[in-house]
PDB file of C-alpha atoms in Angstrom:
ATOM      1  CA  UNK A 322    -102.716 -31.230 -29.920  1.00  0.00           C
ATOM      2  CA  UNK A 323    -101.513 -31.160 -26.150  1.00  0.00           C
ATOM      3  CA  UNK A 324     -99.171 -29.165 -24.595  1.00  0.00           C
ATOM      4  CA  UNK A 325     -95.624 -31.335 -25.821  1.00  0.00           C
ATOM      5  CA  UNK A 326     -94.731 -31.371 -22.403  1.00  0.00           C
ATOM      6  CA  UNK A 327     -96.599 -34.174 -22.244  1.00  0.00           C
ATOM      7  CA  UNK A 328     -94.747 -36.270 -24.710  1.00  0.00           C
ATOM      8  CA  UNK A 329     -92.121 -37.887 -24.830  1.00  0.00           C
ATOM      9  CA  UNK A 330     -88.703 -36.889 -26.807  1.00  0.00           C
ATOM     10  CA  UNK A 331     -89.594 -39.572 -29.739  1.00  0.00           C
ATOM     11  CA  UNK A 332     -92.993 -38.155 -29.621  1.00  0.00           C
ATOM     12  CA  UNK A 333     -91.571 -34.712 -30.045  1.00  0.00           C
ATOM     13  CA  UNK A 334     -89.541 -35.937 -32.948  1.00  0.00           C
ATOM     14  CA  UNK A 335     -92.579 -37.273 -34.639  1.00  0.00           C
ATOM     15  CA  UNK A 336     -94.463 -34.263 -34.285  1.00  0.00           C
ATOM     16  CA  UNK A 337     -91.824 -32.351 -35.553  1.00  0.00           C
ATOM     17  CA  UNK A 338     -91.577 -33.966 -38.407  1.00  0.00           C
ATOM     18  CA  UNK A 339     -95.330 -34.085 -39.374  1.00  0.00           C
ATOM     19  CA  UNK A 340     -95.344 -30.565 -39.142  1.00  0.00           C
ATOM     20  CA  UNK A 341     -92.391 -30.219 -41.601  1.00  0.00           C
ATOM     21  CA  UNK A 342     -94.605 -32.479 -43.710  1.00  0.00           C
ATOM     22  CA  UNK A 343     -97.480 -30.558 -43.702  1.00  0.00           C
ATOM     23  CA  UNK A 344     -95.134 -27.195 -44.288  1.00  0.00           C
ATOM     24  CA  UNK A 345     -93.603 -28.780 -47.006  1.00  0.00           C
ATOM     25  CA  UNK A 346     -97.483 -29.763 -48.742  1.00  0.00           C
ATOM     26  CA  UNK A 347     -98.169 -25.903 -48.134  1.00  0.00           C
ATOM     27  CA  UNK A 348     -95.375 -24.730 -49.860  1.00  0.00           C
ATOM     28  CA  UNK A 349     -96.069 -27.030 -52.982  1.00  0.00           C
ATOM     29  CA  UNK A 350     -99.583 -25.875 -53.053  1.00  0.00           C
ATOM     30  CA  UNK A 351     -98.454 -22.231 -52.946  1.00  0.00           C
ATOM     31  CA  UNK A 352     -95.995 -22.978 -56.061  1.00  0.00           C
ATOM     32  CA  UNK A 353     -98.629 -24.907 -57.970  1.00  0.00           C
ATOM     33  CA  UNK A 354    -101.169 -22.297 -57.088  1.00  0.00           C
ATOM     34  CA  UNK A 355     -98.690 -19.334 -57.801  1.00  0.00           C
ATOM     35  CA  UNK A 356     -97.978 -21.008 -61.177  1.00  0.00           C
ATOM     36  CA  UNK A 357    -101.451 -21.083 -62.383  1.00  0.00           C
ATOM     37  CA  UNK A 358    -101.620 -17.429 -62.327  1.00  0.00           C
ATOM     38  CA  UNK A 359     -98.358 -16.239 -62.924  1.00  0.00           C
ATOM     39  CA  UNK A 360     -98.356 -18.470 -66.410  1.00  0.00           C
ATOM     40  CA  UNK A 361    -102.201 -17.022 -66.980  1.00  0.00           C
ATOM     41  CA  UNK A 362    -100.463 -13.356 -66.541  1.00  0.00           C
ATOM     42  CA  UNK A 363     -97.527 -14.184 -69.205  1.00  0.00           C
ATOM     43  CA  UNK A 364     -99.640 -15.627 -71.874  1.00  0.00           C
ATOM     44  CA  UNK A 365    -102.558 -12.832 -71.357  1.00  0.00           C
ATOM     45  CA  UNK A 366     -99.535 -10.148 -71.391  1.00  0.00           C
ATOM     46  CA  UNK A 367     -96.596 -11.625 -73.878  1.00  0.00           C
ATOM     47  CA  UNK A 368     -97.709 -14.630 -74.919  1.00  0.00           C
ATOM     48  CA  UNK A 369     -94.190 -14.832 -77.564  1.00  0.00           C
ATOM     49  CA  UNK A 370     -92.235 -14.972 -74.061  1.00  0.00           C
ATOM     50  CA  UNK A 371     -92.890 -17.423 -71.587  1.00  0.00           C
ATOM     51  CA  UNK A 372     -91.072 -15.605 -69.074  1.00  0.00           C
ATOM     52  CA  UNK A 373     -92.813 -17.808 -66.189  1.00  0.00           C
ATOM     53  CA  UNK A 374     -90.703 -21.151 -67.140  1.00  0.00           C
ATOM     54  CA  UNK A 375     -87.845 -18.882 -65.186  1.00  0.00           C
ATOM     55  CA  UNK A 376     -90.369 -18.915 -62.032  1.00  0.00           C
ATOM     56  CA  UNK A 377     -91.322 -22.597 -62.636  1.00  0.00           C
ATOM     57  CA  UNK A 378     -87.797 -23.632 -62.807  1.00  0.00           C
ATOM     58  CA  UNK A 379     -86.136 -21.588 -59.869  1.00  0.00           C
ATOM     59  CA  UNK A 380     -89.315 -21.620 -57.472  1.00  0.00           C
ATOM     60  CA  UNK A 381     -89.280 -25.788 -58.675  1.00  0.00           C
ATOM     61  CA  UNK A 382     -85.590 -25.934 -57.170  1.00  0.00           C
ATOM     62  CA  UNK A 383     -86.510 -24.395 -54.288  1.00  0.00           C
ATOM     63  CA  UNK A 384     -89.312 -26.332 -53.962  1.00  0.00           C
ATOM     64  CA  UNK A 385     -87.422 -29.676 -54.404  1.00  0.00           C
ATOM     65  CA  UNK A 386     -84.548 -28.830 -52.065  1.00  0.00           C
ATOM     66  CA  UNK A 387     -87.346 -28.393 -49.328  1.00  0.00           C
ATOM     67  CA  UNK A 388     -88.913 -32.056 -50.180  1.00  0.00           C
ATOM     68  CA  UNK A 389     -85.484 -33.189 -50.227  1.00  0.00           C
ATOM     69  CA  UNK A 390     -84.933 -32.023 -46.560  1.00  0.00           C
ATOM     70  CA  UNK A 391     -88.150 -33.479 -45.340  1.00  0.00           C
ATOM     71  CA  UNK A 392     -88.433 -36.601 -46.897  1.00  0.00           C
ATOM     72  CA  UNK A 393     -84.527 -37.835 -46.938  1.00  0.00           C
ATOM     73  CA  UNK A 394     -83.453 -39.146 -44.266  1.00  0.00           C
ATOM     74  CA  UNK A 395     -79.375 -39.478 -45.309  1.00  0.00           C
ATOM     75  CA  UNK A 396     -78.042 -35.709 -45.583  1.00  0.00           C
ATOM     76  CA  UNK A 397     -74.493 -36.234 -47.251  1.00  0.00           C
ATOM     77  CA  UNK A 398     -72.400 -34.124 -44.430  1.00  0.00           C
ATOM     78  CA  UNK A 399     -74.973 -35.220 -41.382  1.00  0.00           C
ATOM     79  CA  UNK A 400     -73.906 -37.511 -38.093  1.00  0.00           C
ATOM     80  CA  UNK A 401     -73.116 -40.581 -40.051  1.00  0.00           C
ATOM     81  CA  UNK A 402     -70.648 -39.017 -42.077  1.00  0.00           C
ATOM     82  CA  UNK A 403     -69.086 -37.002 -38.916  1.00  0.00           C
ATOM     83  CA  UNK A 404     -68.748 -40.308 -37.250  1.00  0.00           C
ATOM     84  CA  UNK A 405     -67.242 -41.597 -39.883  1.00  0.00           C
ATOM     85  CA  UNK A 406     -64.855 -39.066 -40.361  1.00  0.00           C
ATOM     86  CA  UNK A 407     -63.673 -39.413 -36.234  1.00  0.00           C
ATOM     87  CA  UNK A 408     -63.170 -43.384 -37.114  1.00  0.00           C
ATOM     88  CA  UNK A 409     -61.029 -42.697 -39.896  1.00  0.00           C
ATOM     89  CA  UNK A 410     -58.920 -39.897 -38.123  1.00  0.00           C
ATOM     90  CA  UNK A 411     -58.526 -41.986 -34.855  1.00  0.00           C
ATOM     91  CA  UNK A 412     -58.095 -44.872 -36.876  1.00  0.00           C
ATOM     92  CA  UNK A 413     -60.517 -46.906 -34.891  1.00  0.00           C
ATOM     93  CA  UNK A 414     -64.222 -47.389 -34.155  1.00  0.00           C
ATOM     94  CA  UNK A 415     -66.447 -45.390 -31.602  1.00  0.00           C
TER      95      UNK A 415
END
């Protein structure tokens, strides 16, 4: 790409976000990757203990909490809420 300078600030915010996108599609391949051979070392080594579900399961969470910030838009405690919060404390509409 160009130098952003270029762009303008909604262009900025679109690039941004692609590239949170495609950070977010590395970071799943990595885990699914990661998982192939980390469940191919526990069942060569102890194949009675599947002690990778524990890395599929908290590597998954972190995993979905990044998806979660990239592809939803409504964070619970982000401007809308804050705004709302201001209208109910003034006890009118801004």
């Amino acid at each position: 790409m160009n130098s952003n300078n270029s762009l303008s600030e909604e262009e900025n915010k679109v690039l941004k976000h692609v590239r949170y996108v495609r950070e977010f599609h590395a970071h799943l391949f990595a885990y699914a990757i990661s998982l192939i051979l980390i469940f191919a070392i526990n069942l060569m080594t102890t194949p009675q203990y599947l002690w990778a579900m524990w890395v599929l399961i908290g590597w998954g969470f972190g995993v979905m909490a990044h998806g979660t910030a990239v592809f939803v838009k409504y964070s619970f405690f982000g401007p809308r809420w804050e705004k709302e919060q201001v209208e109910k404390i003034l006890g009118k509409k801004i």
